[in-house]
mmCIF file of C-alpha atoms and ligand atoms in Angstrom:
data_model
loop_
_atom_site.group_PDB
_atom_site.id
_atom_site.type_symbol
_atom_site.label_atom_id
_atom_site.label_comp_id
_atom_site.label_asym_id
_atom_site.label_seq_id
_atom_site.Cartn_x
_atom_site.Cartn_y
_atom_site.Cartn_z
ATOM 1 C CA MET L 448 15.941 -21.122 -25.170
ATOM 2 C CA LEU L 449 13.936 -17.966 -24.215
ATOM 3 C CA ARG L 450 16.897 -16.531 -22.502
ATOM 4 C CA LEU L 451 19.360 -17.137 -25.587
ATOM 5 C CA THR L 452 16.839 -15.419 -27.959
ATOM 6 C CA THR L 453 16.679 -12.453 -25.615
ATOM 7 C CA LEU L 454 20.420 -12.346 -25.422
ATOM 8 C CA ALA L 455 20.868 -12.576 -29.160
ATOM 9 C CA LEU L 456 18.411 -9.715 -29.524
ATOM 10 C CA LEU L 457 20.318 -7.592 -27.057
ATOM 11 C CA ALA L 458 23.465 -8.152 -28.647
ATOM 12 C CA CYS L 459 22.027 -7.081 -31.957
ATOM 13 C CA SER L 460 20.461 -3.895 -30.737
ATOM 14 C CA THR L 461 22.952 -2.678 -28.344
ATOM 15 C CA PRO L 462 24.239 0.715 -29.155
ATOM 16 C CA LEU L 463 27.611 0.074 -27.910
ATOM 17 C CA PHE L 464 28.780 -1.812 -31.008
ATOM 18 C CA ALA L 465 26.618 0.181 -33.485
ATOM 19 C CA GLN L 466 28.396 2.546 -35.755
ATOM 20 C CA GLU L 467 26.135 5.661 -35.928
ATOM 21 C CA ILE L 468 26.308 9.419 -36.581
ATOM 22 C CA ASN L 469 24.219 12.373 -35.272
ATOM 23 C CA VAL L 470 23.055 14.832 -38.023
ATOM 24 C CA TYR L 471 21.136 18.100 -37.090
ATOM 25 C CA SER L 472 19.471 18.947 -40.420
ATOM 26 C CA HIS L 473 17.691 22.181 -41.174
ATOM 27 C CA ARG L 474 16.491 20.505 -44.264
ATOM 28 C CA GLN L 475 13.201 18.526 -44.376
ATOM 29 C CA PRO L 476 13.943 14.917 -43.247
ATOM 30 C CA GLU L 477 12.043 13.513 -46.365
ATOM 31 C CA LEU L 478 14.681 15.219 -48.461
ATOM 32 C CA ILE L 479 17.628 13.765 -46.798
ATOM 33 C CA GLN L 480 16.313 10.246 -45.939
ATOM 34 C CA PRO L 481 17.024 8.698 -49.457
ATOM 35 C CA LEU L 482 20.720 9.737 -48.916
ATOM 36 C CA VAL L 483 20.917 8.593 -45.278
ATOM 37 C CA ASP L 484 19.388 5.079 -46.481
ATOM 38 C CA ALA L 485 21.936 4.762 -49.397
ATOM 39 C CA PHE L 486 24.887 5.541 -47.169
ATOM 40 C CA THR L 487 23.863 3.148 -44.412
ATOM 41 C CA LEU L 488 23.238 0.455 -46.982
ATOM 42 C CA GLU L 489 26.733 0.947 -48.151
ATOM 43 C CA THR L 490 28.635 1.474 -45.031
ATOM 44 C CA GLY L 491 26.590 -0.045 -42.314
ATOM 45 C CA ILE L 492 26.946 3.245 -40.334
ATOM 46 C CA ASN L 493 23.505 4.528 -39.078
ATOM 47 C CA VAL L 494 22.676 8.218 -39.247
ATOM 48 C CA ASN L 495 20.361 9.503 -36.619
ATOM 49 C CA LEU L 496 18.652 12.798 -38.169
ATOM 50 C CA ALA L 497 17.301 15.436 -35.903
ATOM 51 C CA PHE L 498 15.330 18.134 -37.671
ATOM 52 C CA VAL L 499 16.208 21.435 -36.381
ATOM 53 C CA ASP L 500 14.051 24.189 -37.941
ATOM 54 C CA LYS L 501 15.309 27.346 -36.035
ATOM 55 C CA GLY L 502 18.281 28.482 -34.045
ATOM 56 C CA MET L 503 20.796 25.816 -35.347
ATOM 57 C CA ALA L 504 23.900 27.960 -34.127
ATOM 58 C CA GLU L 505 22.152 28.804 -30.706
ATOM 59 C CA ARG L 506 21.401 25.176 -30.139
ATOM 60 C CA LEU L 507 24.886 24.061 -30.798
ATOM 61 C CA GLN L 508 26.197 26.617 -28.601
ATOM 62 C CA ALA L 509 23.967 26.033 -25.679
ATOM 63 C CA GLU L 510 24.748 22.147 -25.864
ATOM 64 C CA GLY L 511 28.511 22.862 -26.073
ATOM 65 C CA ASP L 512 30.743 19.897 -25.651
ATOM 66 C CA ARG L 513 27.730 17.760 -24.831
ATOM 67 C CA SER L 514 26.163 18.220 -28.137
ATOM 68 C CA PRO L 515 25.435 14.781 -29.579
ATOM 69 C CA ALA L 516 25.639 16.282 -33.268
ATOM 70 C CA ASP L 517 28.417 15.423 -35.451
ATOM 71 C CA LEU L 518 27.307 17.335 -38.457
ATOM 72 C CA VAL L 519 25.044 20.007 -39.669
ATOM 73 C CA LEU L 520 23.185 20.014 -42.775
ATOM 74 C CA THR L 521 21.569 23.276 -43.990
ATOM 75 C CA VAL L 522 20.734 25.666 -46.789
ATOM 76 C CA ASP L 523 21.495 29.297 -47.463
ATOM 77 C CA ILE L 524 25.070 30.851 -47.531
ATOM 78 C CA ALA L 525 24.220 33.324 -45.069
ATOM 79 C CA ARG L 526 23.110 30.478 -42.552
ATOM 80 C CA LEU L 527 26.070 28.413 -43.052
ATOM 81 C CA LEU L 528 28.276 31.362 -42.476
ATOM 82 C CA GLN L 529 26.273 32.298 -39.264
ATOM 83 C CA ILE L 530 27.065 28.881 -37.834
ATOM 84 C CA ALA L 531 30.546 29.140 -38.725
ATOM 85 C CA GLU L 532 30.760 32.485 -36.996
ATOM 86 C CA ALA L 533 29.134 31.051 -33.796
ATOM 87 C CA ASP L 534 32.314 28.981 -33.172
ATOM 88 C CA VAL L 535 30.586 25.785 -33.056
ATOM 89 C CA LEU L 536 32.344 24.073 -36.101
ATOM 90 C CA GLN L 537 35.692 22.422 -36.764
ATOM 91 C CA PRO L 538 37.650 22.485 -39.844
ATOM 92 C CA VAL L 539 37.670 19.623 -42.014
ATOM 93 C CA GLN L 540 40.696 18.611 -44.240
ATOM 94 C CA SER L 541 39.886 16.203 -46.945
ATOM 95 C CA ASP L 542 41.314 15.572 -50.350
ATOM 96 C CA VAL L 543 38.208 13.899 -51.304
ATOM 97 C CA LEU L 544 36.034 16.886 -50.604
ATOM 98 C CA GLU L 545 38.679 19.269 -52.195
ATOM 99 C CA ALA L 546 38.478 17.220 -55.316
ATOM 100 C CA ASN L 547 34.789 16.960 -55.592
ATOM 101 C CA ILE L 548 33.656 20.328 -54.483
ATOM 102 C CA PRO L 549 34.635 23.424 -56.535
ATOM 103 C CA ALA L 550 36.795 25.936 -54.608
ATOM 104 C CA GLU L 551 34.063 28.591 -54.715
ATOM 105 C CA LEU L 552 31.401 26.463 -53.187
ATOM 106 C CA ARG L 553 33.446 25.628 -49.925
ATOM 107 C CA ASP L 554 34.940 27.742 -47.130
ATOM 108 C CA PRO L 555 38.394 28.846 -47.476
ATOM 109 C CA ASN L 556 38.902 27.909 -43.853
ATOM 110 C CA ASP L 557 37.296 24.419 -44.478
ATOM 111 C CA LEU L 558 34.575 24.925 -41.907
ATOM 112 C CA TRP L 559 31.672 24.482 -44.483
ATOM 113 C CA PHE L 560 31.086 22.660 -47.716
ATOM 114 C CA GLY L 561 28.500 23.063 -50.372
ATOM 115 C CA LEU L 562 26.768 20.001 -51.558
ATOM 116 C CA THR L 563 24.168 21.443 -54.135
ATOM 117 C CA THR L 564 23.031 24.536 -55.946
ATOM 118 C CA ARG L 565 19.692 25.845 -56.575
ATOM 119 C CA ALA L 566 18.591 28.957 -58.770
ATOM 120 C CA ARG L 567 15.677 31.339 -57.401
ATOM 121 C CA ILE L 568 13.688 31.899 -60.410
ATOM 122 C CA VAL L 569 10.246 32.916 -61.913
ATOM 123 C CA TYR L 570 7.483 30.674 -62.194
ATOM 124 C CA ALA L 571 5.296 32.107 -64.783
ATOM 125 C CA SER L 572 1.477 31.300 -65.944
ATOM 126 C CA LYS L 573 1.522 29.504 -69.138
ATOM 127 C CA ASP L 574 -1.671 31.336 -70.033
ATOM 128 C CA ARG L 575 -0.999 34.772 -68.910
ATOM 129 C CA VAL L 576 2.712 35.552 -69.427
ATOM 130 C CA GLN L 577 4.039 35.675 -72.742
ATOM 131 C CA PRO L 578 7.511 34.251 -73.839
ATOM 132 C CA GLY L 579 10.144 37.043 -73.304
ATOM 133 C CA GLU L 580 7.834 38.971 -70.987
ATOM 134 C CA VAL L 581 10.057 37.984 -67.847
ATOM 135 C CA THR L 582 13.439 39.456 -68.364
ATOM 136 C CA THR L 583 15.698 40.598 -65.421
ATOM 137 C CA TYR L 584 15.264 40.727 -61.634
ATOM 138 C CA GLU L 585 15.439 44.520 -61.791
ATOM 139 C CA ASP L 586 12.416 44.472 -64.132
ATOM 140 C CA LEU L 587 10.170 42.724 -61.717
ATOM 141 C CA ALA L 588 9.842 45.789 -59.635
ATOM 142 C CA SER L 589 8.492 47.706 -62.895
ATOM 143 C CA ASP L 590 4.901 48.503 -63.361
ATOM 144 C CA LYS L 591 4.041 45.976 -65.892
ATOM 145 C CA TRP L 592 3.810 43.431 -63.048
ATOM 146 C CA LYS L 593 1.382 45.598 -60.920
ATOM 147 C CA GLY L 594 -1.072 43.079 -59.171
ATOM 148 C CA ARG L 595 0.516 40.058 -60.860
ATOM 149 C CA LEU L 596 3.333 39.023 -58.588
ATOM 150 C CA CYS L 597 3.186 36.445 -55.711
ATOM 151 C CA THR L 598 6.000 35.615 -53.246
ATOM 152 C CA ARG L 599 6.555 34.032 -49.853
ATOM 153 C CA SER L 600 7.718 36.346 -47.175
ATOM 154 C CA GLY L 601 10.221 38.982 -47.824
ATOM 155 C CA LEU L 602 12.056 37.905 -44.617
ATOM 156 C CA HIS L 603 12.571 34.376 -45.713
ATOM 157 C CA ASP L 604 16.218 33.438 -46.251
ATOM 158 C CA TYR L 605 15.660 32.711 -50.022
ATOM 159 C CA ASN L 606 14.355 36.297 -50.600
ATOM 160 C CA ILE L 607 16.800 37.986 -48.140
ATOM 161 C CA ALA L 608 19.629 36.286 -50.320
ATOM 162 C CA LEU L 609 18.007 37.574 -53.468
ATOM 163 C CA LEU L 610 17.905 41.084 -52.098
ATOM 164 C CA GLY L 611 21.394 40.716 -50.927
ATOM 165 C CA ALA L 612 22.264 40.020 -54.644
ATOM 166 C CA VAL L 613 20.350 43.077 -55.733
ATOM 167 C CA ILE L 614 22.331 45.145 -53.180
ATOM 168 C CA THR L 615 25.667 43.555 -54.502
ATOM 169 C CA HIS L 616 24.784 44.286 -58.165
ATOM 170 C CA HIS L 617 23.586 47.683 -57.371
ATOM 171 C CA ASP L 618 23.497 49.552 -53.831
ATOM 172 C CA GLU L 619 21.310 49.988 -50.874
ATOM 173 C CA ALA L 620 19.367 52.822 -52.271
ATOM 174 C CA PHE L 621 18.565 50.811 -55.525
ATOM 175 C CA ALA L 622 17.661 47.638 -53.519
ATOM 176 C CA THR L 623 15.236 49.669 -51.217
ATOM 177 C CA THR L 624 13.536 51.076 -54.307
ATOM 178 C CA TRP L 625 13.370 47.542 -55.958
ATOM 179 C CA ALA L 626 11.856 46.026 -52.705
ATOM 180 C CA GLU L 627 9.256 48.822 -52.774
ATOM 181 C CA GLY L 628 8.618 48.299 -56.234
ATOM 182 C CA LEU L 629 8.182 44.586 -55.846
ATOM 183 C CA LYS L 630 5.884 45.102 -52.785
ATOM 184 C CA ALA L 631 3.787 47.432 -54.935
ATOM 185 C CA ASN L 632 3.398 44.613 -57.446
ATOM 186 C CA LEU L 633 2.149 42.003 -55.143
ATOM 187 C CA ALA L 634 -1.350 40.514 -55.894
ATOM 188 C CA ARG L 635 -1.498 39.482 -52.336
ATOM 189 C CA LYS L 636 0.379 39.738 -49.000
ATOM 190 C CA PRO L 637 3.104 37.295 -48.768
ATOM 191 C CA ASP L 638 1.842 34.026 -47.245
ATOM 192 C CA GLY L 639 3.246 30.401 -47.418
ATOM 193 C CA GLY L 640 6.078 28.752 -49.118
ATOM 194 C CA ASP L 641 7.234 28.777 -52.624
ATOM 195 C CA ARG L 642 4.688 26.236 -53.857
ATOM 196 C CA ASP L 643 2.066 28.132 -52.279
ATOM 197 C CA GLN L 644 2.792 30.967 -54.802
ATOM 198 C CA VAL L 645 2.534 28.455 -57.774
ATOM 199 C CA LYS L 646 -0.775 27.035 -56.435
ATOM 200 C CA ALA L 647 -1.992 30.921 -56.533
ATOM 201 C CA ILE L 648 -0.898 31.240 -60.193
ATOM 202 C CA ALA L 649 -2.762 28.275 -60.921
ATOM 203 C CA ALA L 650 -5.916 29.589 -59.221
ATOM 204 C CA GLY L 651 -5.363 32.894 -61.228
ATOM 205 C CA GLU L 652 -4.537 35.005 -58.426
ATOM 206 C CA CYS L 653 -1.342 36.071 -59.948
ATOM 207 C CA ASP L 654 0.767 35.565 -63.097
ATOM 208 C CA ILE L 655 4.431 35.224 -61.772
ATOM 209 C CA ALA L 656 5.929 34.052 -58.557
ATOM 210 C CA LEU L 657 9.481 33.865 -57.334
ATOM 211 C CA GLY L 658 10.590 30.368 -56.323
ATOM 212 C CA ASN L 659 13.350 28.064 -56.087
ATOM 213 C CA THR L 660 13.965 25.517 -58.998
ATOM 214 C CA TYR L 661 13.656 22.323 -56.967
ATOM 215 C CA TYR L 662 10.233 22.982 -56.037
ATOM 216 C CA MET L 663 9.016 22.306 -59.563
ATOM 217 C CA GLY L 664 10.314 18.567 -59.233
ATOM 218 C CA GLN L 665 8.604 18.408 -55.897
ATOM 219 C CA MET L 666 5.302 19.568 -57.116
ATOM 220 C CA LEU L 667 5.531 17.415 -60.278
ATOM 221 C CA ALA L 668 6.081 14.278 -57.972
ATOM 222 C CA ASP L 669 2.927 15.106 -55.813
ATOM 223 C CA PRO L 670 -0.264 14.007 -57.270
ATOM 224 C CA GLU L 671 -1.909 16.875 -55.194
ATOM 225 C CA GLN L 672 0.383 19.596 -56.444
ATOM 226 C CA LYS L 673 1.018 18.375 -60.160
ATOM 227 C CA ALA L 674 -1.768 20.797 -61.338
ATOM 228 C CA TRP L 675 -0.071 23.576 -60.092
ATOM 229 C CA ALA L 676 3.162 22.779 -61.744
ATOM 230 C CA ASP L 677 1.223 22.004 -64.915
ATOM 231 C CA ALA L 678 0.044 25.733 -64.988
ATOM 232 C CA VAL L 679 3.556 27.240 -64.910
ATOM 233 C CA THR L 680 6.976 27.407 -66.779
ATOM 234 C CA ILE L 681 10.292 28.147 -65.170
ATOM 235 C CA VAL L 682 11.909 31.279 -66.326
ATOM 236 C CA PHE L 683 15.560 31.893 -65.535
ATOM 237 C CA PRO L 684 15.682 35.854 -64.982
ATOM 238 C CA THR L 685 19.213 37.453 -64.876
ATOM 239 C CA PHE L 686 20.585 40.447 -63.303
ATOM 240 C CA GLU L 687 21.006 43.372 -65.784
ATOM 241 C CA ALA L 688 24.850 43.008 -65.457
ATOM 242 C CA GLY L 689 24.821 39.201 -64.543
ATOM 243 C CA GLY L 690 23.266 35.820 -64.455
ATOM 244 C CA THR L 691 20.732 34.013 -62.559
ATOM 245 C CA HIS L 692 20.760 33.969 -58.688
ATOM 246 C CA LEU L 693 22.009 30.831 -57.048
ATOM 247 C CA ASN L 694 22.302 29.655 -53.256
ATOM 248 C CA ILE L 695 23.645 26.466 -51.837
ATOM 249 C CA SER L 696 22.830 23.664 -49.416
ATOM 250 C CA GLY L 697 25.844 22.445 -47.443
ATOM 251 C CA VAL L 698 27.449 20.326 -44.640
ATOM 252 C CA ALA L 699 29.700 21.243 -41.810
ATOM 253 C CA MET L 700 31.186 19.181 -38.750
ATOM 254 C CA THR L 701 30.538 20.456 -35.009
ATOM 255 C CA LYS L 702 33.393 21.285 -32.977
ATOM 256 C CA SER L 703 32.364 18.578 -30.556
ATOM 257 C CA ALA L 704 31.685 15.805 -32.958
ATOM 258 C CA PRO L 705 31.495 12.456 -30.939
ATOM 259 C CA ASN L 706 31.773 10.384 -34.118
ATOM 260 C CA LYS L 707 34.382 12.216 -36.078
ATOM 261 C CA GLU L 708 35.585 9.470 -38.459
ATOM 262 C CA ASN L 709 32.365 8.342 -39.468
ATOM 263 C CA ALA L 710 30.986 11.958 -39.723
ATOM 264 C CA LEU L 711 33.659 12.612 -42.273
ATOM 265 C CA LYS L 712 33.077 9.389 -44.227
ATOM 266 C CA PHE L 713 29.395 10.566 -44.610
ATOM 267 C CA MET L 714 30.561 14.095 -45.614
ATOM 268 C CA GLU L 715 32.961 12.727 -48.139
ATOM 269 C CA TRP L 716 30.148 10.208 -49.421
ATOM 270 C CA LEU L 717 27.653 13.177 -49.897
ATOM 271 C CA SER L 718 30.002 14.776 -52.440
ATOM 272 C CA SER L 719 30.546 11.330 -54.148
ATOM 273 C CA ASP L 720 28.918 10.461 -57.701
ATOM 274 C CA ALA L 721 26.291 8.249 -55.854
ATOM 275 C CA ALA L 722 25.070 10.964 -53.490
ATOM 276 C CA GLN L 723 25.367 13.876 -55.961
ATOM 277 C CA GLN L 724 22.936 11.760 -58.363
ATOM 278 C CA ILE L 725 20.651 11.306 -55.653
ATOM 279 C CA TYR L 726 20.496 15.139 -54.961
ATOM 280 C CA ALA L 727 20.037 15.395 -58.714
ATOM 281 C CA GLU L 728 17.297 12.843 -59.350
ATOM 282 C CA THR L 729 15.498 12.870 -55.968
ATOM 283 C CA ASN L 730 15.726 16.580 -54.815
ATOM 284 C CA TYR L 731 15.838 18.135 -58.389
ATOM 285 C CA GLU L 732 18.979 20.176 -57.084
ATOM 286 C CA PHE L 733 22.158 20.906 -59.180
ATOM 287 C CA PRO L 734 25.028 18.751 -58.267
ATOM 288 C CA VAL L 735 28.282 20.542 -57.298
ATOM 289 C CA LYS L 736 30.712 17.590 -58.316
ATOM 290 C CA PRO L 737 31.971 18.186 -61.827
ATOM 291 C CA GLY L 738 30.808 15.438 -64.316
ATOM 292 C CA VAL L 739 27.739 14.563 -62.369
ATOM 293 C CA ALA L 740 24.671 15.457 -64.651
ATOM 294 C CA ARG L 741 21.599 17.242 -63.790
ATOM 295 C CA SER L 742 18.386 15.081 -63.878
ATOM 296 C CA GLU L 743 16.596 14.690 -67.219
ATOM 297 C CA LEU L 744 13.773 16.875 -65.509
ATOM 298 C CA VAL L 745 16.007 19.547 -64.316
ATOM 299 C CA SER L 746 17.727 19.641 -67.626
ATOM 300 C CA SER L 747 14.569 20.070 -69.425
ATOM 301 C CA TRP L 748 13.933 23.465 -67.676
ATOM 302 C CA GLY L 749 16.785 24.939 -69.797
ATOM 303 C CA GLU L 750 20.267 26.113 -69.610
ATOM 304 C CA PHE L 751 21.110 29.377 -67.898
ATOM 305 C CA THR L 752 23.989 31.635 -66.749
ATOM 306 C CA PRO L 753 24.577 31.439 -63.045
ATOM 307 C CA ASP L 754 25.202 34.928 -61.519
ATOM 308 C CA SER L 755 28.918 35.323 -60.863
ATOM 309 C CA THR L 756 28.521 37.363 -57.459
ATOM 310 C CA PRO L 757 30.543 35.512 -54.707
ATOM 311 C CA LEU L 758 28.308 33.867 -52.294
ATOM 312 C CA ALA L 759 30.222 35.437 -49.521
ATOM 313 C CA ASP L 760 29.282 38.929 -50.854
ATOM 314 C CA ILE L 761 25.517 38.013 -50.793
ATOM 315 C CA ALA L 762 25.926 36.650 -47.155
ATOM 316 C CA ALA L 763 27.670 39.944 -46.139
ATOM 317 C CA ALA L 764 24.706 41.865 -47.372
ATOM 318 C CA ARG L 765 22.299 39.839 -45.381
ATOM 319 C CA ALA L 766 21.924 42.454 -42.541
ATOM 320 C CA ALA L 767 21.403 45.356 -44.944
ATOM 321 C CA ALA L 768 18.989 43.292 -46.742
ATOM 322 C CA LEU L 769 16.902 42.375 -43.563
ATOM 323 C CA LYS L 770 16.813 46.097 -42.638
ATOM 324 C CA ILE L 771 15.390 47.155 -46.026
ATOM 325 C CA MET L 772 12.663 44.375 -45.965
ATOM 326 C CA GLU L 773 11.639 45.764 -42.538
ATOM 327 C CA THR L 774 11.849 49.334 -43.514
ATOM 328 C CA VAL L 775 9.538 48.943 -46.617
ATOM 329 C CA ASN L 776 7.447 46.653 -44.427
ATOM 330 C CA PHE L 777 7.351 44.085 -47.117
ATOM 331 C CA ASP L 778 4.957 41.493 -45.660
ATOM 332 C CA GLY L 779 2.685 44.309 -44.290
HETATM 333 FE FE1 LIG T 1153 13.499 25.175 -49.877
#
């Protein structure tokens, strides 16, 4: 009897018959888990998530053909391109992905696919910032914000991409002056993540902060952080000759993917209505699939005009942007 039970247990748990895929995620596991759970429930395919904070491209290169990874989930256009350029990805041809994801949000060579977008906006103090006071990104470097601005490190991908957009709209000389102006306006040295800057607004240390949109949803959902969110409103700045700066999160298949077929199923599923709704409702991001609505909360932040600068141009300006942040010693 005992032996039978043991055998039965073994049969159930043996990985030989289990369908599974392995995902290296630069995104925080708690953001991805609701998607993984829904996919597994629907398909029976298990998704093993490994959180890879730094050096995704280097890790995949080092692992080579022996890499267990099928897919990579990450944020930021420059990072997606960096992984693509490291020659560790394979192109994926899929009618489903082509139908669900607008062409400007996927790689022309089919190496990566955008799954969500997010805007880099201004969190403004409800008490100390007047409606209409926040206008353009360019204006954030003006004297009127002296001692009133907080932001995370200038070297973080989110701020490098924003500075890349400044370069694209103007030139490197303008972007250098802009970064200097931004630094001169800081209420304190860059420290922590985007939410820490909103916390600093709530504490009265600064009046405005740069941050990504979805953090508003995350703060409101966290009892400890709700008071920070309640102290601010979201304002969508624009470029003088453009719209509000966007970036993306995306997925790509590794060159050595051992579970290619099921990995493709997960990629396609991530672009489906069901997954795009989870991204919208649980992660407070903007879905990429046409026809999938933003969450009610995200919609309540208002409409905005996305900047039309091609993401590839912003990624191409990354090296110059990094150099500028180092030259002006932004974090120092
Ligand atoms: Fe983030």
